[in-house]
Amino acid sequence: MDRSHPSFPVFCSQGRRKMAPTHVLRCCQRGLAWIPVIFIALVVCWSYYAYVVELCLFTIPSILEKVVYLAVFHVSFIMFVWSYWKTIFTRPSTPSKEFCLPKSEKEQYEKEQRPETQQEILKRVATSLPLYTRTGAGAIRYCDRCQVIKPDRCHHCSACDMCVLKMDHHCPWVNNCVGFSNYKFFILFLTYSLVYCLFIAASVLQYFIKFWTSDLPESHAKFHVLFLFFVAAMFCISILSLFTYHLWLVGKNRSTIEAFRAPVFRNGPDKNGFSLGFSKNIAQVFGDQKLYWLLPVFTSQGDGFSFPTRLVTVDPEQPTECLQPGGLDKGAVEGSAEQTTPLSESQNRLLGKDYHIEEDHKETHILKSDESEAITISIESES
């Protein structure tokens, strides 16, 4: 509309009035999202006071017992707070610029109304990207909100309003999206919170019983000791189930999203498509150096944009490799029709030379010609 038109100020004022409530609502939502984190922080601060002051200083008579309890408590407390902090304040990783549509293709995509033509545009761009997963209908996964082609295992988080690499879930207790950049920190947060609660419950139990049976005289510490045991036991039970579930996910190399909805490859859904075996699945999250596994520092393998996959059933889009009877060529195992860039260092390390193919998922076709002794083997690699 022409700015000189008499009705232009009216439209502008109406637009501002519409944007203002939306902006205020967004700010309120962001503020309210911190309530669970503040609640956890207050509970932790109180537990520190109740254990250190009320239990160790005022209740436990033995000096040696006080020293041992305080030493173990502070180690678990520091590791718990450290991993919790890293989980909260580590920003989720997002797709890089190479997954954005080039300017010309983006203009064509926005002008085009037919979905099949839009898919053709996306497929042309995706030929240079390491993409192996599709939508349930077999289409290229594209986020209209972020306007990017989604890398494998990437999903859009409505709470964070962004696409998150290897998204697992959005956790309200950390007010953050758990994904590639902080998944190790989240696992360690569950680990150390479980250790923290278990240690408190175990060390408080005897004094809980003494206060409950009135073997200890009435004091202001009684309430704190009794309530501390109940809170620690309650959180321990709730955390244990979540901790066990995520350990199972790590062993299977699945995210929470993939556990409920199997990733779809070109040849169909495969819930174990990213599984490389238990040890390599663990290494993908915690890294190669076991010395750093229990420390909340980033050691996960890969870049978050592409992930090595195990061999699945034969894909007709994959090229056929002709090999001599000496064995499989490494390029045949790692090659892909859509992957024009070589595997990253982390992918090669994960796959390794001792990569084993599961018998129930291996499918080879051997063709022998009368004129030649060469063997043609068609295999498909998602890595």
PDB file of N, CA, C and O in Angstrom, residues 287-331:
ATOM      1  N   GLY A 287      31.859 -40.346  23.400  1.00  0.00           N
ATOM      2  CA  GLY A 287      33.170 -40.130  22.813  1.00  0.00           C
ATOM      3  C   GLY A 287      34.093 -41.324  22.957  1.00  0.00           C
ATOM      4  O   GLY A 287      33.752 -42.346  23.556  1.00  0.00           O
ATOM      5  N   ASP A 288      35.303 -41.190  22.401  1.00  0.00           N
ATOM      6  CA  ASP A 288      36.282 -42.276  22.402  1.00  0.00           C
ATOM      7  C   ASP A 288      37.063 -42.370  23.708  1.00  0.00           C
ATOM      8  O   ASP A 288      37.429 -43.451  24.138  1.00  0.00           O
ATOM      9  N   GLN A 289      37.323 -41.234  24.334  1.00  0.00           N
ATOM     10  CA  GLN A 289      38.166 -41.213  25.525  1.00  0.00           C
ATOM     11  C   GLN A 289      37.312 -41.434  26.779  1.00  0.00           C
ATOM     12  O   GLN A 289      36.571 -40.545  27.211  1.00  0.00           O
ATOM     13  N   LYS A 290      37.449 -42.610  27.367  1.00  0.00           N
ATOM     14  CA  LYS A 290      36.632 -42.968  28.523  1.00  0.00           C
ATOM     15  C   LYS A 290      36.936 -42.108  29.747  1.00  0.00           C
ATOM     16  O   LYS A 290      36.122 -42.022  30.661  1.00  0.00           O
ATOM     17  N   LEU A 291      38.098 -41.460  29.739  1.00  0.00           N
ATOM     18  CA  LEU A 291      38.474 -40.603  30.858  1.00  0.00           C
ATOM     19  C   LEU A 291      37.486 -39.461  31.037  1.00  0.00           C
ATOM     20  O   LEU A 291      37.286 -38.977  32.170  1.00  0.00           O
ATOM     21  N   TYR A 292      36.853 -39.023  29.935  1.00  0.00           N
ATOM     22  CA  TYR A 292      35.943 -37.879  29.986  1.00  0.00           C
ATOM     23  C   TYR A 292      34.471 -38.280  30.012  1.00  0.00           C
ATOM     24  O   TYR A 292      33.609 -37.403  29.969  1.00  0.00           O
ATOM     25  N   TRP A 293      34.180 -39.551  30.065  1.00  0.00           N
ATOM     26  CA  TRP A 293      32.794 -39.993  30.009  1.00  0.00           C
ATOM     27  C   TRP A 293      31.958 -39.438  31.165  1.00  0.00           C
ATOM     28  O   TRP A 293      30.792 -39.083  30.971  1.00  0.00           O
ATOM     29  N   LEU A 294      32.521 -39.376  32.360  1.00  0.00           N
ATOM     30  CA  LEU A 294      31.767 -38.962  33.536  1.00  0.00           C
ATOM     31  C   LEU A 294      31.872 -37.467  33.813  1.00  0.00           C
ATOM     32  O   LEU A 294      31.353 -36.991  34.822  1.00  0.00           O
ATOM     33  N   LEU A 295      32.534 -36.727  32.928  1.00  0.00           N
ATOM     34  CA  LEU A 295      32.646 -35.279  33.098  1.00  0.00           C
ATOM     35  C   LEU A 295      31.701 -34.567  32.138  1.00  0.00           C
ATOM     36  O   LEU A 295      31.624 -34.935  30.954  1.00  0.00           O
ATOM     37  N   PRO A 296      30.981 -33.558  32.594  1.00  0.00           N
ATOM     38  CA  PRO A 296      30.063 -32.825  31.701  1.00  0.00           C
ATOM     39  C   PRO A 296      30.796 -31.857  30.773  1.00  0.00           C
ATOM     40  O   PRO A 296      30.633 -30.637  30.832  1.00  0.00           O
ATOM     41  N   VAL A 297      31.638 -32.405  29.923  1.00  0.00           N
ATOM     42  CA  VAL A 297      32.297 -31.663  28.856  1.00  0.00           C
ATOM     43  C   VAL A 297      31.939 -32.353  27.546  1.00  0.00           C
ATOM     44  O   VAL A 297      31.780 -33.571  27.504  1.00  0.00           O
ATOM     45  N   PHE A 298      31.822 -31.574  26.481  1.00  0.00           N
ATOM     46  CA  PHE A 298      31.339 -32.138  25.219  1.00  0.00           C
ATOM     47  C   PHE A 298      32.393 -33.039  24.591  1.00  0.00           C
ATOM     48  O   PHE A 298      33.496 -32.600  24.264  1.00  0.00           O
ATOM     49  N   THR A 299      32.051 -34.310  24.394  1.00  0.00           N
ATOM     50  CA  THR A 299      32.955 -35.275  23.761  1.00  0.00           C
ATOM     51  C   THR A 299      32.214 -36.148  22.738  1.00  0.00           C
ATOM     52  O   THR A 299      32.780 -37.123  22.253  1.00  0.00           O
ATOM     53  N   SER A 300      30.969 -35.817  22.429  1.00  0.00           N
ATOM     54  CA  SER A 300      30.194 -36.635  21.496  1.00  0.00           C
ATOM     55  C   SER A 300      30.830 -36.622  20.115  1.00  0.00           C
ATOM     56  O   SER A 300      31.424 -35.623  19.691  1.00  0.00           O
ATOM     57  N   GLN A 301      30.689 -37.719  19.397  1.00  0.00           N
ATOM     58  CA  GLN A 301      31.281 -37.841  18.067  1.00  0.00           C
ATOM     59  C   GLN A 301      30.351 -37.258  17.001  1.00  0.00           C
ATOM     60  O   GLN A 301      29.135 -37.253  17.150  1.00  0.00           O
ATOM     61  N   GLY A 302      30.962 -36.801  15.920  1.00  0.00           N
ATOM     62  CA  GLY A 302      30.183 -36.315  14.788  1.00  0.00           C
ATOM     63  C   GLY A 302      29.959 -34.821  14.835  1.00  0.00           C
ATOM     64  O   GLY A 302      30.411 -34.106  15.733  1.00  0.00           O
ATOM     65  N   ASP A 303      29.220 -34.342  13.836  1.00  0.00           N
ATOM     66  CA  ASP A 303      28.921 -32.919  13.733  1.00  0.00           C
ATOM     67  C   ASP A 303      27.440 -32.616  13.921  1.00  0.00           C
ATOM     68  O   ASP A 303      27.041 -31.456  13.908  1.00  0.00           O
ATOM     69  N   GLY A 304      26.620 -33.653  14.081  1.00  0.00           N
ATOM     70  CA  GLY A 304      25.192 -33.458  14.281  1.00  0.00           C
ATOM     71  C   GLY A 304      24.396 -33.351  12.999  1.00  0.00           C
ATOM     72  O   GLY A 304      23.157 -33.408  13.024  1.00  0.00           O
ATOM     73  N   PHE A 305      25.070 -33.199  11.847  1.00  0.00           N
ATOM     74  CA  PHE A 305      24.374 -33.055  10.569  1.00  0.00           C
ATOM     75  C   PHE A 305      24.175 -34.398   9.870  1.00  0.00           C
ATOM     76  O   PHE A 305      23.189 -34.586   9.158  1.00  0.00           O
ATOM     77  N   SER A 306      25.123 -35.305  10.031  1.00  0.00           N
ATOM     78  CA  SER A 306      25.022 -36.616   9.401  1.00  0.00           C
ATOM     79  C   SER A 306      25.505 -37.669  10.378  1.00  0.00           C
ATOM     80  O   SER A 306      26.371 -37.406  11.216  1.00  0.00           O
ATOM     81  N   PHE A 307      24.942 -38.869  10.251  1.00  0.00           N
ATOM     82  CA  PHE A 307      25.244 -39.962  11.166  1.00  0.00           C
ATOM     83  C   PHE A 307      25.472 -41.242  10.379  1.00  0.00           C
ATOM     84  O   PHE A 307      24.731 -41.526   9.428  1.00  0.00           O
ATOM     85  N   PRO A 308      26.493 -42.021  10.766  1.00  0.00           N
ATOM     86  CA  PRO A 308      26.690 -43.318  10.110  1.00  0.00           C
ATOM     87  C   PRO A 308      25.530 -44.246  10.422  1.00  0.00           C
ATOM     88  O   PRO A 308      24.960 -44.200  11.516  1.00  0.00           O
ATOM     89  N   THR A 309      25.169 -45.054   9.475  1.00  0.00           N
ATOM     90  CA  THR A 309      24.071 -46.003   9.658  1.00  0.00           C
ATOM     91  C   THR A 309      24.555 -47.400   9.321  1.00  0.00           C
ATOM     92  O   THR A 309      25.518 -47.580   8.573  1.00  0.00           O
ATOM     93  N   ARG A 310      23.880 -48.391   9.864  1.00  0.00           N
ATOM     94  CA  ARG A 310      24.237 -49.765   9.539  1.00  0.00           C
ATOM     95  C   ARG A 310      23.672 -50.112   8.165  1.00  0.00           C
ATOM     96  O   ARG A 310      22.817 -49.412   7.626  1.00  0.00           O
ATOM     97  N   LEU A 311      24.132 -51.217   7.571  1.00  0.00           N
ATOM     98  CA  LEU A 311      23.617 -51.643   6.276  1.00  0.00           C
ATOM     99  C   LEU A 311      22.193 -52.141   6.436  1.00  0.00           C
ATOM    100  O   LEU A 311      21.884 -52.905   7.334  1.00  0.00           O
ATOM    101  N   VAL A 312      21.331 -51.686   5.547  1.00  0.00           N
ATOM    102  CA  VAL A 312      19.945 -52.146   5.544  1.00  0.00           C
ATOM    103  C   VAL A 312      19.663 -52.827   4.222  1.00  0.00           C
ATOM    104  O   VAL A 312      20.565 -53.141   3.468  1.00  0.00           O
ATOM    105  N   THR A 313      18.408 -53.075   3.916  1.00  0.00           N
ATOM    106  CA  THR A 313      18.068 -53.819   2.716  1.00  0.00           C
ATOM    107  C   THR A 313      18.442 -53.041   1.467  1.00  0.00           C
ATOM    108  O   THR A 313      18.648 -51.841   1.492  1.00  0.00           O
ATOM    109  N   VAL A 314      18.519 -53.750   0.349  1.00  0.00           N
ATOM    110  CA  VAL A 314      19.000 -53.168  -0.895  1.00  0.00           C
ATOM    111  C   VAL A 314      18.090 -52.049  -1.367  1.00  0.00           C
ATOM    112  O   VAL A 314      16.879 -52.173  -1.385  1.00  0.00           O
ATOM    113  N   ASP A 315      18.697 -50.926  -1.705  1.00  0.00           N
ATOM    114  CA  ASP A 315      17.982 -49.763  -2.214  1.00  0.00           C
ATOM    115  C   ASP A 315      18.235 -49.662  -3.708  1.00  0.00           C
ATOM    116  O   ASP A 315      19.389 -49.591  -4.134  1.00  0.00           O
ATOM    117  N   PRO A 316      17.195 -49.639  -4.546  1.00  0.00           N
ATOM    118  CA  PRO A 316      17.409 -49.580  -5.993  1.00  0.00           C
ATOM    119  C   PRO A 316      18.092 -48.303  -6.436  1.00  0.00           C
ATOM    120  O   PRO A 316      18.640 -48.243  -7.532  1.00  0.00           O
ATOM    121  N   GLU A 317      18.072 -47.240  -5.591  1.00  0.00           N
ATOM    122  CA  GLU A 317      18.725 -45.994  -5.972  1.00  0.00           C
ATOM    123  C   GLU A 317      20.237 -46.072  -5.810  1.00  0.00           C
ATOM    124  O   GLU A 317      20.965 -45.225  -6.316  1.00  0.00           O
ATOM    125  N   GLN A 318      20.716 -47.069  -5.092  1.00  0.00           N
ATOM    126  CA  GLN A 318      22.138 -47.169  -4.831  1.00  0.00           C
ATOM    127  C   GLN A 318      22.868 -47.753  -6.035  1.00  0.00           C
ATOM    128  O   GLN A 318      22.346 -48.611  -6.743  1.00  0.00           O
ATOM    129  N   PRO A 319      24.117 -47.332  -6.262  1.00  0.00           N
ATOM    130  CA  PRO A 319      24.878 -47.852  -7.394  1.00  0.00           C
ATOM    131  C   PRO A 319      25.336 -49.278  -7.161  1.00  0.00           C
ATOM    132  O   PRO A 319      25.480 -49.724  -6.033  1.00  0.00           O
ATOM    133  N   THR A 320      25.558 -49.991  -8.241  1.00  0.00           N
ATOM    134  CA  THR A 320      26.055 -51.362  -8.177  1.00  0.00           C
ATOM    135  C   THR A 320      27.567 -51.340  -8.329  1.00  0.00           C
ATOM    136  O   THR A 320      28.106 -50.733  -9.245  1.00  0.00           O
ATOM    137  N   GLU A 321      28.247 -51.991  -7.396  1.00  0.00           N
ATOM    138  CA  GLU A 321      29.704 -52.041  -7.421  1.00  0.00           C
ATOM    139  C   GLU A 321      30.161 -53.410  -7.948  1.00  0.00           C
ATOM    140  O   GLU A 321      29.640 -54.444  -7.534  1.00  0.00           O
ATOM    141  N   CYS A 322      31.117 -53.416  -8.827  1.00  0.00           N
ATOM    142  CA  CYS A 322      31.687 -54.661  -9.354  1.00  0.00           C
ATOM    143  C   CYS A 322      32.995 -54.936  -8.636  1.00  0.00           C
ATOM    144  O   CYS A 322      33.918 -54.143  -8.705  1.00  0.00           O
ATOM    145  N   LEU A 323      33.062 -56.037  -7.937  1.00  0.00           N
ATOM    146  CA  LEU A 323      34.214 -56.366  -7.122  1.00  0.00           C
ATOM    147  C   LEU A 323      34.806 -57.688  -7.560  1.00  0.00           C
ATOM    148  O   LEU A 323      34.110 -58.580  -7.989  1.00  0.00           O
ATOM    149  N   GLN A 324      36.120 -57.777  -7.399  1.00  0.00           N
ATOM    150  CA  GLN A 324      36.796 -59.037  -7.655  1.00  0.00           C
ATOM    151  C   GLN A 324      36.602 -59.955  -6.442  1.00  0.00           C
ATOM    152  O   GLN A 324      36.276 -59.496  -5.366  1.00  0.00           O
ATOM    153  N   PRO A 325      36.809 -61.269  -6.601  1.00  0.00           N
ATOM    154  CA  PRO A 325      36.537 -62.205  -5.516  1.00  0.00           C
ATOM    155  C   PRO A 325      37.435 -62.046  -4.300  1.00  0.00           C
ATOM    156  O   PRO A 325      37.448 -62.877  -3.438  1.00  0.00           O
ATOM    157  N   GLY A 326      38.180 -60.956  -4.190  1.00  0.00           N
ATOM    158  CA  GLY A 326      39.040 -60.757  -3.034  1.00  0.00           C
ATOM    159  C   GLY A 326      38.308 -60.267  -1.812  1.00  0.00           C
ATOM    160  O   GLY A 326      38.858 -60.258  -0.737  1.00  0.00           O
ATOM    161  N   GLY A 327      37.092 -59.810  -1.937  1.00  0.00           N
ATOM    162  CA  GLY A 327      36.351 -59.291  -0.783  1.00  0.00           C
ATOM    163  C   GLY A 327      35.652 -58.006  -1.144  1.00  0.00           C
ATOM    164  O   GLY A 327      35.747 -57.496  -2.245  1.00  0.00           O
ATOM    165  N   LEU A 328      34.929 -57.460  -0.181  1.00  0.00           N
ATOM    166  CA  LEU A 328      34.169 -56.240  -0.413  1.00  0.00           C
ATOM    167  C   LEU A 328      35.089 -55.039  -0.453  1.00  0.00           C
ATOM    168  O   LEU A 328      35.965 -54.870   0.375  1.00  0.00           O
ATOM    169  N   ASP A 329      34.855 -54.185  -1.425  1.00  0.00           N
ATOM    170  CA  ASP A 329      35.583 -52.935  -1.503  1.00  0.00           C
ATOM    171  C   ASP A 329      35.030 -51.965  -0.470  1.00  0.00           C
ATOM    172  O   ASP A 329      33.828 -51.860  -0.284  1.00  0.00           O
ATOM    173  N   LYS A 330      35.908 -51.254   0.219  1.00  0.00           N
ATOM    174  CA  LYS A 330      35.465 -50.333   1.267  1.00  0.00           C
ATOM    175  C   LYS A 330      34.554 -49.254   0.710  1.00  0.00           C
ATOM    176  O   LYS A 330      33.622 -48.807   1.353  1.00  0.00           O
ATOM    177  N   GLY A 331      34.827 -48.814  -0.512  1.00  0.00           N
ATOM    178  CA  GLY A 331      33.992 -47.786  -1.117  1.00  0.00           C
ATOM    179  C   GLY A 331      32.586 -48.267  -1.360  1.00  0.00           C
ATOM    180  O   GLY A 331      31.637 -47.490  -1.356  1.00  0.00           O
TER     181      GLY A 331
END
